[in-house]
Amino acid sequence: MRRRRIVTRLGSGYGPGMKKLVLAAVVALSFPAFAQTSNQAERLRDSALNDEIAWDIVEGLTTEVGPRPAGTEAEARARDWALARLKALGFANVHVETYDMPVWVRGEERAEIVAPFPQRLVVTALGKSGATPAGGLTAEVVGFDTLAELEAAPDAAVKGRIVFVSHGMTATQDGSQYSYYGPVRRTAPSIAARKGAAAIVIRSLGTGYHRNPHAGTQTVAAGVTPIPAGALSLPDSDQLQRILKRGKKVTMRLTLTPRNLGLRQSGNVVAEVRGSDPQAGIVLVGGHLDSWDLGTGAIDDAAGVAITAAAAKRVMAAGRPRRTIRIVWFGAEEVGGPGSDAYLAAHKGEKIVFVSESDFGADRIWQMKPGFAAANSALAGRIEAALAPLGIGRGTDPAEAGADLGDWVKAGVAAVDLQQDGTRYFDWHHTPDDTLDKIDPGQLRQNVAAWTAMLSLVANAPEEIERKTPAP
Amino acid sequence: MRRRRIVTRLGSGYGPGMKKLVLAAVVALSFPAFAQTSNQAERLRDSALNDEIAWDIVEGLTTEVGPRPAGTEAEARARDWALARLKALGFANVHVETYDMPVWVRGEERAEIVAPFPQRLVVTALGKSGATPAGGLTAEVVGFDTLAELEAAPDAAVKGRIVFVSHGMTATQDGSQYSYYGPVRRTAPSIAARKGAAAIVIRSLGTGYHRNPHAGTQTVAAGVTPIPAGALSLPDSDQLQRILKRGKKVTMRLTLTPRNLGLRQSGNVVAEVRGSDPQAGIVLVGGHLDSWDLGTGAIDDAAGVAITAAAAKRVMAAGRPRRTIRIVWFGAEEVGGPGSDAYLAAHKGEKIVFVSESDFGADRIWQMKPGFAAANSALAGRIEAALAPLGIGRGTDPAEAGADLGDWVKAGVAAVDLQQDGTRYFDWHHTPDDTLDKIDPGQLRQNVAAWTAMLSLVANAPEEIERKTPAP
């Protein structure tokens, strides 16, 4: 059934990538070892379409732990949960690697228009936000449609005021507007602080029209003391824009009382599928265990740790692979990456030959971006061929991995990105709405199937997996 | 263009109602006075598809006033806003009719699972809820899947506990599940109180999977002192169900601190299009001006007051109608209807010959339910014929009007229900998400067009509009 579907898809013509695909298939068939790994990957892929492991992890972690902000007691409970679950799944070498990190926690949050049209707006503090007095601060609002307008504004236009930056991120399949508009969240608070603003509120860096603002961290520029910085939900941002357009002086009272708790312990949870050939290097995959505090972190990123662990478990169940597969459930991704920094520092001397990361929800994978040395183009082709029946095409950009494993790619390690559909992702990302009901079990299974096929091919590749650039 | 579309629709056959429709058209053409009113209604209908009046009202009221809970200072500001806008639109006899009513206001609200899986849940107090101590109350949760299960439970199973009632309202075009599942919100709190519960939380009476619970009032049974009563958002309700299914003792800390403020002033805002024939009776239409406090009341019910006022304005602009059209923007609908009660008591002696109400959002009208005496079946047919080109069919149930004008229908007054599509309505109704962005301008215009045609036909009907049942 599944195989017939493949034939149909191939027969219907696959466009520009078709020639390469056929070539890869021919090559695979010409070399029995390659063909064997492809056959196994296809079998594992198809059975993974009935996967329950990933759902059980997402459901369990989001229900039994819920929100798990970095460095808090909840993240510690999540690590305990992860250790127990990974051991129960039969992985080897299950352990935590801890590190210390500065912890910031949310306090009270409230915004209200005092004049001319008194009403509450829904706000949430951005990570690392400064605090207002407990009773709030009241100031005139000055609005900017873009970050460039804020940057161009004279200090006098901003000083002592509450800056409001609106902008128009929209939903796209590849989620690329999150990068384009990202500076509004990441750098605007420091820009406003340098100009003497009392506080800043931004239109949430998101796409969902609900009264649920999007949290997220900021980059505090050197020498800047963070001012109170919040995100308004999209309906509230629209409302403030409409109010400002009336041309009257707009006054807001903003109350944000987050606190810095100093250094606390966080950690990465590690598990392995032991490989048969220690010389072949380690395949490193994962997602992150921490989440923002507002939701239960189902799409960000219980899904990612679940998908990668389920795929590794399925490869393990088919017999010991050639290469060790190491799963890392990173801590503290949401606050800027102390978990991935600690991991890289501790393990950069190891023979990590391949990395791949899942941190973009659980909607269906639509694109595979390979990031291999030229010598490994046949392996890329085998992965492409194995994923095509799942509706996954090959992208043109090179793999980058994400926040937790991107530095390995930059250092020259081979990688594959399995790109999820991001159309709905920024409706919920970093909001209270990131909850289990947003996970579609069928699409989650497609993710597991793609990851299982890819991991099986990479872990069992008979050829060596080369670096893209020579080791430094 | 518009007319050609009508011909096409008629020519394609309209199913069971077709015969009556043709009959009505034939009757209309046989009597010049009827045909004239039909022609005018059609012209007004088509130009109303470009209406801007209704949007301006919804946008203005939700932006410049925002939330306007009954009996509060915000509702008073809404009345001032309404008076100014209705006068500016050129209506006659614009005034407020006040009354006093008991006012309940929301306080702090917080729910958290203390054990076995500590985490916050999102809750909002139901109207008339009792208050917990300021620091909250902590008790074991006992779950019931249905109201019947709660009713059947022995007092001992409930006493001192926090009752949780989940249930499964789903979205339907006619919104009928709001009635079927309504008792879970309206009567369950009193049932739980009588059995000695410490508090109650229910699954929100709504359909939107966001962390925005649905407020709404309850009916406090005789002799019952309200206990703290809240609604969980749907994702939170699912979460609590999953936690309970683990079979461990579940403890919740619930903090709800609403207050009763005693009697305060509220009011109905009234405006008229003066008719030429005082003997022909008054056509009474409207919606409600108050809203729940969490959103800006765009769909509930800025839309309703906007649609009815825009339609009346358009009829007025076409020349003085035979009958006076009276618009009422009712106060205090959300809390159980002191506004409509006051209005009925003060005006029941007047010759009100027809009522119609808009209080179900602004999505397209799909059904017209007439509620006329048999003697007025030709008028019903003319309305049906005028609405069919807008994609509106005739329903089989009789008109009922809504919370504000339903008592007039029960007393025998003729009515028409223009039934809006409710598929999305309960995603947002009574939640923070009831905001302007949920109004689709194109669908809002279709509403205005239907209302304009209907109002024009009713206000100008050459025949008398009879009571459905004789006056008592």
Coordinates of C-alpha atoms in Angstrom, one line a residue, chain A:
Chain A
M1 CA 0.0 0.0 0.0
R2 CA 2.6 2.4 1.1
R3 CA 5.0 1.2 -1.6
R4 CA 2.3 1.6 -4.3
R5 CA 1.9 5.1 -3.1
I6 CA 5.6 5.7 -3.6
V7 CA 5.5 4.4 -7.2
T8 CA 2.5 6.6 -7.9
R9 CA 4.3 9.7 -6.6
L10 CA 7.4 8.9 -8.6
G11 CA 5.3 8.1 -11.7
S12 CA 3.5 11.4 -11.5
G13 CA 6.8 13.3 -11.9
Y14 CA 8.4 15.2 -9.1
G15 CA 9.7 18.3 -11.0
P16 CA 13.2 19.6 -10.9
G17 CA 14.5 17.2 -8.2
M18 CA 13.3 14.2 -10.2
K19 CA 16.6 13.4 -11.9
K20 CA 18.6 13.5 -8.8
L21 CA 16.0 11.3 -7.1
V22 CA 16.2 8.7 -9.8
L23 CA 19.9 8.8 -9.7
A24 CA 20.0 8.3 -6.0
A25 CA 17.7 5.3 -6.3
V26 CA 19.8 3.8 -9.0
V27 CA 23.0 4.3 -6.9
A28 CA 21.2 2.8 -3.9
L29 CA 20.2 -0.2 -5.9
S30 CA 23.7 -0.6 -7.3
F31 CA 25.3 -1.0 -3.9
P32 CA 23.7 -3.7 -1.7
A33 CA 24.8 -2.0 1.6
F34 CA 23.2 1.3 0.6
A35 CA 20.1 -0.5 -0.6
Q36 CA 19.8 -2.4 2.6
T37 CA 19.9 0.8 4.7
S38 CA 17.3 2.4 2.4
N39 CA 15.0 -0.6 2.7
Q40 CA 15.2 -0.6 6.4
A41 CA 14.6 3.1 6.6
E42 CA 11.5 2.8 4.5
R43 CA 10.2 0.0 6.6
L44 CA 10.8 2.0 9.8
R45 CA 9.3 5.1 8.2
D46 CA 6.1 3.3 7.3
S47 CA 5.6 1.7 10.7
A48 CA 6.3 5.0 12.4
L49 CA 3.1 6.3 10.8
N50 CA 1.4 4.4 13.6
D51 CA 3.7 5.8 16.3
E52 CA 2.3 6.4 19.8
I53 CA 5.6 7.1 21.6
A54 CA 5.8 10.8 20.6
W55 CA 2.2 11.5 21.6
D56 CA 2.8 9.8 25.0
I57 CA 5.8 12.0 25.6
V58 CA 4.0 15.3 24.6
E59 CA 0.9 14.4 26.5
G60 CA 2.8 13.3 29.6
L61 CA 5.3 16.1 29.8
T62 CA 2.7 18.9 29.2
T63 CA 0.2 17.3 31.6
E64 CA 2.4 16.0 34.4
V65 CA 4.8 18.9 34.4
G66 CA 3.1 21.7 32.4
P67 CA 5.1 25.0 32.1
R68 CA 8.8 24.6 32.8
P69 CA 10.7 27.9 32.6
A70 CA 14.4 27.7 32.6
G71 CA 16.2 27.5 36.0
T72 CA 13.0 27.1 38.0
E73 CA 11.8 24.2 40.2
A74 CA 9.4 23.3 37.3
E75 CA 12.3 22.7 34.9
A76 CA 13.9 20.6 37.6
R77 CA 10.7 18.5 37.8
A78 CA 10.8 18.2 34.0
R79 CA 14.3 16.8 34.1
D80 CA 13.2 14.2 36.6
W81 CA 10.3 13.4 34.4
A82 CA 12.6 13.1 31.4
L83 CA 15.1 10.8 33.2
A84 CA 12.3 8.5 34.2
R85 CA 10.8 8.4 30.7
L86 CA 14.0 8.0 28.8
K87 CA 15.1 5.2 31.1
A88 CA 11.7 3.5 30.7
L89 CA 12.1 3.7 26.9
G90 CA 15.3 1.7 27.2
F91 CA 17.9 4.3 26.2
A92 CA 21.5 3.9 27.5
N93 CA 23.5 6.4 29.5
V94 CA 20.6 8.5 30.6
H95 CA 21.8 11.4 32.7
V96 CA 21.6 15.1 33.4
E97 CA 24.5 17.6 32.8
T98 CA 23.9 20.6 34.9
Y99 CA 25.1 24.2 34.7
D100 CA 24.2 27.5 36.5
M101 CA 22.4 30.4 34.8
P102 CA 20.7 33.7 35.7
V103 CA 17.0 33.3 36.3
W104 CA 14.4 36.0 35.5
V105 CA 10.7 35.4 36.6
R106 CA 7.5 37.1 35.7
G107 CA 5.5 39.2 38.2
E108 CA 2.3 41.1 38.0
E109 CA 1.4 42.4 34.6
R110 CA -1.2 45.0 33.7
A111 CA -1.6 47.7 31.2
E112 CA -4.4 50.3 30.9
I113 CA -5.2 53.3 28.9
V114 CA -5.8 56.1 31.4
A115 CA -6.8 58.6 28.7
P116 CA -8.6 59.4 26.5
F117 CA -10.5 56.1 26.4
P118 CA -10.0 54.2 29.7
Q119 CA -9.7 50.5 29.3
R120 CA -7.4 47.6 30.0
L121 CA -5.0 46.1 27.5
V122 CA -3.5 42.7 27.7
V123 CA 0.3 42.7 28.1
T124 CA 3.0 40.3 29.1
A125 CA 6.6 41.1 30.1
L126 CA 9.4 40.3 27.7
G127 CA 12.2 38.2 29.1
K128 CA 14.8 40.2 31.1
S129 CA 12.3 43.1 31.3
G130 CA 13.0 45.7 34.0
A131 CA 10.3 46.3 36.6
T132 CA 7.9 49.2 37.1
P133 CA 7.0 50.4 40.6
A134 CA 4.5 48.0 42.2
G135 CA 1.8 50.5 41.5
G136 CA 2.8 50.9 37.9
L137 CA 4.2 53.9 36.0
T138 CA 2.0 56.3 34.1
A139 CA 3.3 58.1 31.0
E140 CA 2.3 59.3 27.5
V141 CA 2.5 56.8 24.7
V142 CA 4.5 57.5 21.6
G143 CA 3.9 55.2 18.7
F144 CA 6.2 54.0 15.9
D145 CA 5.1 51.8 13.0
T146 CA 8.6 50.3 12.5
L147 CA 11.8 49.8 14.4
A148 CA 13.5 52.1 11.9
E149 CA 11.2 54.9 12.9
L150 CA 12.1 54.4 16.5
E151 CA 15.8 54.3 15.7
A152 CA 15.4 57.6 13.7
A153 CA 13.5 59.4 16.4
P154 CA 15.2 62.1 18.4
D155 CA 15.7 61.3 22.1
A156 CA 13.4 64.2 23.0
A157 CA 10.5 62.4 21.3
V158 CA 11.0 59.3 23.4
K159 CA 12.4 60.5 26.8
G160 CA 10.1 59.7 29.7
R161 CA 7.5 58.1 27.5
I162 CA 6.2 54.7 26.9
V163 CA 7.3 53.7 23.4
F164 CA 5.0 51.5 21.4
V165 CA 6.3 49.8 18.3
S166 CA 3.8 48.1 16.0
H167 CA 4.6 46.1 12.9
G168 CA 3.1 43.4 10.8
M169 CA 4.5 39.9 11.1
T170 CA 2.3 37.6 9.1
A171 CA 2.1 33.8 8.9
T172 CA 4.2 32.0 6.3
Q173 CA 4.9 28.3 5.8
D174 CA 8.6 28.8 6.4
G175 CA 8.1 31.1 9.4
S176 CA 10.7 33.5 8.0
Q177 CA 9.0 36.6 9.2
Y178 CA 10.0 35.7 12.7
S179 CA 13.5 36.5 11.7
Y180 CA 12.7 39.6 9.8
Y181 CA 10.6 41.2 12.5
G182 CA 12.5 39.6 15.4
P183 CA 14.6 42.8 16.2
V184 CA 11.4 44.5 17.3
R185 CA 11.3 42.2 20.3
R186 CA 15.0 41.6 20.7
T187 CA 16.6 45.0 20.2
A188 CA 13.9 47.6 20.4
P189 CA 13.8 47.6 24.3
S190 CA 17.5 48.5 24.4
I191 CA 17.1 51.2 21.7
A192 CA 14.2 52.7 23.6
A193 CA 16.2 52.5 26.9
R194 CA 19.2 54.4 25.4
K195 CA 16.9 57.1 24.2
G196 CA 15.5 57.6 27.7
A197 CA 12.1 55.9 27.4
A198 CA 10.3 55.1 30.6
A199 CA 9.1 51.8 29.2
I200 CA 8.3 50.0 25.9
V201 CA 5.4 47.9 24.7
I202 CA 5.6 46.1 21.3
R203 CA 3.1 44.4 19.1
S204 CA 3.6 40.7 19.9
L205 CA 6.0 38.9 17.6
G206 CA 3.3 36.5 16.5
T207 CA 0.3 36.0 14.3
G208 CA -2.6 34.8 16.4
Y209 CA -5.6 37.2 16.9
H210 CA -6.3 36.3 20.5
R211 CA -5.8 38.2 23.7
N212 CA -2.7 36.2 24.4
P213 CA 0.5 38.1 24.1
H214 CA 3.7 36.4 23.0
A215 CA 6.5 36.3 25.5
G216 CA 10.1 36.0 24.4
T217 CA 13.5 37.1 25.4
Q218 CA 15.3 40.3 24.5
T219 CA 19.0 41.0 23.9
V220 CA 20.1 43.6 26.4
A221 CA 22.7 45.8 24.7
A222 CA 26.0 46.5 26.5
G223 CA 25.7 49.2 29.1
V224 CA 21.9 49.3 29.1
T225 CA 19.8 48.8 32.2
P226 CA 16.6 47.0 31.0
I227 CA 13.5 49.2 31.2
P228 CA 10.1 47.7 31.7
A229 CA 9.3 46.0 28.3
G230 CA 6.1 44.2 27.4
A231 CA 4.3 42.7 24.5
L232 CA 0.6 43.5 23.7
S233 CA -1.6 40.9 22.1
L234 CA -2.5 41.5 18.5
P235 CA -6.0 42.7 19.2
D236 CA -4.6 45.0 21.9
S237 CA -1.9 46.3 19.6
D238 CA -4.5 47.1 17.0
Q239 CA -6.7 48.8 19.6
L240 CA -3.8 51.0 20.8
Q241 CA -3.0 51.9 17.1
R242 CA -6.7 52.9 16.6
I243 CA -6.6 55.0 19.8
L244 CA -3.4 56.8 18.8
K245 CA -4.9 57.5 15.3
R246 CA -7.6 59.6 17.0
G247 CA -4.8 62.2 17.5
K248 CA -5.4 62.8 21.2
K249 CA -2.7 62.5 23.8
V250 CA -2.7 58.9 25.0
T251 CA -1.7 58.0 28.6
M252 CA -1.0 54.5 29.7
R253 CA -0.4 53.0 33.1
L254 CA 1.9 50.0 32.9
T255 CA 2.6 47.6 35.7
L256 CA 5.3 44.9 35.2
T257 CA 7.0 43.5 38.3
P258 CA 9.4 40.7 37.2
R259 CA 12.4 39.8 39.3
N260 CA 15.9 38.5 38.8
L261 CA 16.6 35.6 41.1
G262 CA 20.3 35.3 40.4
L263 CA 22.1 32.1 39.4
R264 CA 20.1 28.9 39.6
Q265 CA 20.7 25.4 38.4
S266 CA 19.5 24.2 35.0
G267 CA 20.5 21.1 33.0
N268 CA 20.5 19.1 29.8
V269 CA 19.1 15.6 29.8
V270 CA 21.0 13.1 27.7
A271 CA 20.3 9.6 26.5
E272 CA 21.8 7.3 23.9
V273 CA 21.3 4.5 21.5
R274 CA 24.6 2.8 21.5
G275 CA 26.2 2.2 18.1
S276 CA 28.2 -0.8 17.0
D277 CA 31.1 1.2 15.5
P278 CA 32.7 3.7 17.9
Q279 CA 34.9 5.0 15.0
A280 CA 32.0 6.1 12.9
G281 CA 31.1 9.1 15.2
I282 CA 28.1 10.3 17.0
V283 CA 24.8 11.4 15.6
L284 CA 23.5 14.2 17.9
V285 CA 19.8 15.1 17.8
G286 CA 17.2 16.8 20.1
G287 CA 15.1 19.7 21.1
H288 CA 14.6 21.6 24.3
L289 CA 12.9 20.6 27.5
D290 CA 12.3 24.1 29.0
S291 CA 9.4 26.2 27.9
W292 CA 8.0 29.6 28.4
D293 CA 5.9 30.0 31.5
L294 CA 2.6 31.0 30.0
G295 CA 1.7 27.8 28.2
T296 CA 2.5 24.2 28.7
G297 CA 5.1 24.2 25.9
A298 CA 3.5 21.6 23.7
I299 CA 4.6 22.9 20.4
D300 CA 7.7 24.6 21.9
D301 CA 9.2 22.2 22.4
A302 CA 7.7 19.1 24.0
A303 CA 7.0 18.1 20.4
G304 CA 10.6 18.3 19.4
V305 CA 11.9 16.2 22.3
A306 CA 9.1 13.8 21.6
I307 CA 9.7 13.4 17.9
T308 CA 13.4 13.0 18.1
A309 CA 13.2 10.5 21.0
A310 CA 10.5 8.5 19.4
A311 CA 12.5 8.3 16.2
A312 CA 15.6 7.2 18.0
K313 CA 13.6 4.6 20.0
R314 CA 12.2 3.2 16.7
V315 CA 15.7 3.0 15.2
M316 CA 17.0 1.3 18.3
A317 CA 14.2 -1.2 18.3
A318 CA 15.2 -2.3 14.8
G319 CA 18.7 -3.4 16.0
R320 CA 21.9 -1.7 17.1
P321 CA 22.8 1.0 14.5
R322 CA 26.3 1.6 13.3
R323 CA 26.6 5.0 14.9
T324 CA 25.7 6.0 18.4
I325 CA 22.6 8.3 18.4
R326 CA 22.7 10.8 21.2
I327 CA 19.6 12.6 22.2
V328 CA 19.8 15.8 24.2
W329 CA 16.8 17.5 25.7
F330 CA 18.3 20.9 26.2
G331 CA 17.6 23.2 29.2
A332 CA 17.2 26.9 29.0
E333 CA 16.8 27.4 25.3
E334 CA 14.1 30.0 25.7
V335 CA 16.3 32.4 27.6
G336 CA 19.2 32.5 25.1
G337 CA 20.9 29.2 25.2
P338 CA 23.0 28.6 28.4
G339 CA 22.1 24.9 27.9
S340 CA 23.5 24.6 24.4
D341 CA 26.5 26.8 25.3
A342 CA 27.3 24.4 28.2
Y343 CA 26.8 21.4 26.0
L344 CA 29.1 22.7 23.3
A345 CA 31.8 23.6 25.7
A346 CA 31.8 20.2 27.3
H347 CA 31.6 18.1 24.2
K348 CA 33.3 19.9 21.4
G349 CA 36.2 17.5 21.6
E350 CA 34.0 14.5 20.7
K351 CA 33.5 13.0 17.3
I352 CA 30.1 14.4 16.5
V353 CA 29.6 13.8 12.8
F354 CA 26.0 14.9 12.4
V355 CA 23.4 17.1 14.1
S356 CA 19.7 17.7 13.7
E357 CA 17.2 19.6 15.8
S358 CA 13.4 19.7 16.1
D359 CA 12.1 23.0 17.5
F360 CA 9.3 24.2 15.3
G361 CA 6.2 22.5 16.5
A362 CA 4.5 19.3 15.2
D363 CA 2.8 20.3 12.0
R364 CA 3.8 18.3 9.0
I365 CA 7.4 18.4 7.6
W366 CA 7.3 19.8 4.1
Q367 CA 10.9 20.3 3.3
M368 CA 14.3 18.6 3.9
K369 CA 17.4 20.7 3.8
P370 CA 20.6 18.7 3.6
G371 CA 23.8 20.1 4.9
F372 CA 26.5 17.6 3.9
A373 CA 29.9 17.7 2.4
A374 CA 30.0 17.0 -1.3
A375 CA 31.4 13.6 -0.6
N376 CA 28.1 12.7 1.1
S377 CA 25.8 13.7 -1.7
A378 CA 24.6 10.1 -2.1
L379 CA 23.6 10.0 1.5
A380 CA 21.6 13.2 1.0
G381 CA 20.0 11.6 -2.0
R382 CA 19.0 8.5 0.0
I383 CA 17.4 10.7 2.6
E384 CA 15.6 12.7 -0.1
A385 CA 14.2 9.5 -1.6
A386 CA 13.1 8.1 1.7
L387 CA 11.2 11.3 2.6
A388 CA 9.5 12.0 -0.7
P389 CA 6.6 9.6 -0.1
L390 CA 5.8 11.7 3.0
G391 CA 5.3 14.8 0.9
I392 CA 8.6 16.2 1.8
G393 CA 10.7 17.9 -0.9
R394 CA 14.3 19.0 -0.9
G395 CA 15.0 22.6 -0.2
T396 CA 17.7 24.8 -1.8
D397 CA 19.1 26.4 1.3
P398 CA 21.6 24.5 3.4
A399 CA 20.7 23.1 6.8
E400 CA 21.3 25.4 9.8
A401 CA 19.8 23.4 12.7
G402 CA 18.3 25.7 15.4
A403 CA 19.2 27.5 18.6
D404 CA 20.5 24.5 20.3
L405 CA 22.6 22.8 17.6
G406 CA 23.3 25.6 15.2
D407 CA 26.7 26.3 16.5
W408 CA 27.8 22.8 15.5
V409 CA 26.7 23.4 12.0
K410 CA 28.6 26.7 11.9
A411 CA 31.6 24.8 13.1
G412 CA 31.4 22.5 10.0
V413 CA 29.4 19.5 11.2
A414 CA 27.0 17.8 8.8
A415 CA 23.3 18.4 9.4
V416 CA 19.8 17.9 8.1
D417 CA 16.9 20.3 8.7
L418 CA 13.4 18.7 8.6
Q419 CA 11.4 21.8 8.2
Q420 CA 7.9 21.8 9.7
D421 CA 5.0 23.8 8.3
G422 CA 5.0 27.0 10.3
T423 CA 1.7 28.5 9.1
R424 CA 0.0 28.1 12.5
Y425 CA 3.1 28.0 14.6
F426 CA 3.3 31.7 15.5
D427 CA -0.4 31.8 16.4
W428 CA 0.6 30.0 19.6
H429 CA 4.4 30.2 20.1
H430 CA 5.4 31.7 23.5
T431 CA 1.7 32.3 24.4
P432 CA -0.6 30.8 27.0
D433 CA -2.1 29.0 24.0
D434 CA 0.9 26.7 23.5
T435 CA -1.0 23.7 24.8
L436 CA -1.6 20.0 23.9
D437 CA -4.7 20.6 21.9
K438 CA -2.6 22.4 19.2
I439 CA -0.8 19.1 18.4
D440 CA -2.4 17.2 15.6
P441 CA -1.7 13.5 16.2
G442 CA -1.6 12.7 12.5
Q443 CA 0.9 15.4 11.7
L444 CA 3.0 14.4 14.7
R445 CA 3.2 10.9 13.3
Q446 CA 4.4 12.2 10.0
N447 CA 7.2 14.0 11.8
V448 CA 8.2 10.8 13.6
A449 CA 8.1 8.9 10.3
A450 CA 10.4 11.4 8.6
W451 CA 12.8 11.6 11.6
T452 CA 12.9 7.8 11.9
A453 CA 13.8 7.4 8.2
M454 CA 16.4 10.1 8.3
L455 CA 18.0 8.9 11.5
S456 CA 18.0 5.3 10.4
L457 CA 19.8 6.3 7.1
V458 CA 22.3 8.6 8.9
A459 CA 23.1 6.3 11.8
N460 CA 23.6 3.3 9.5
A461 CA 25.3 5.0 6.6
P462 CA 28.1 2.6 5.4
E463 CA 30.2 5.6 4.2
E464 CA 31.9 8.0 6.5
I465 CA 30.0 11.2 7.3
E466 CA 32.4 14.0 6.5
R467 CA 32.7 17.5 7.9
K468 CA 31.5 20.3 5.6
T469 CA 34.5 22.3 6.4
P470 CA 37.8 20.9 7.9
A471 CA 38.0 20.8 11.7
P472 CA 39.6 24.0 13.0

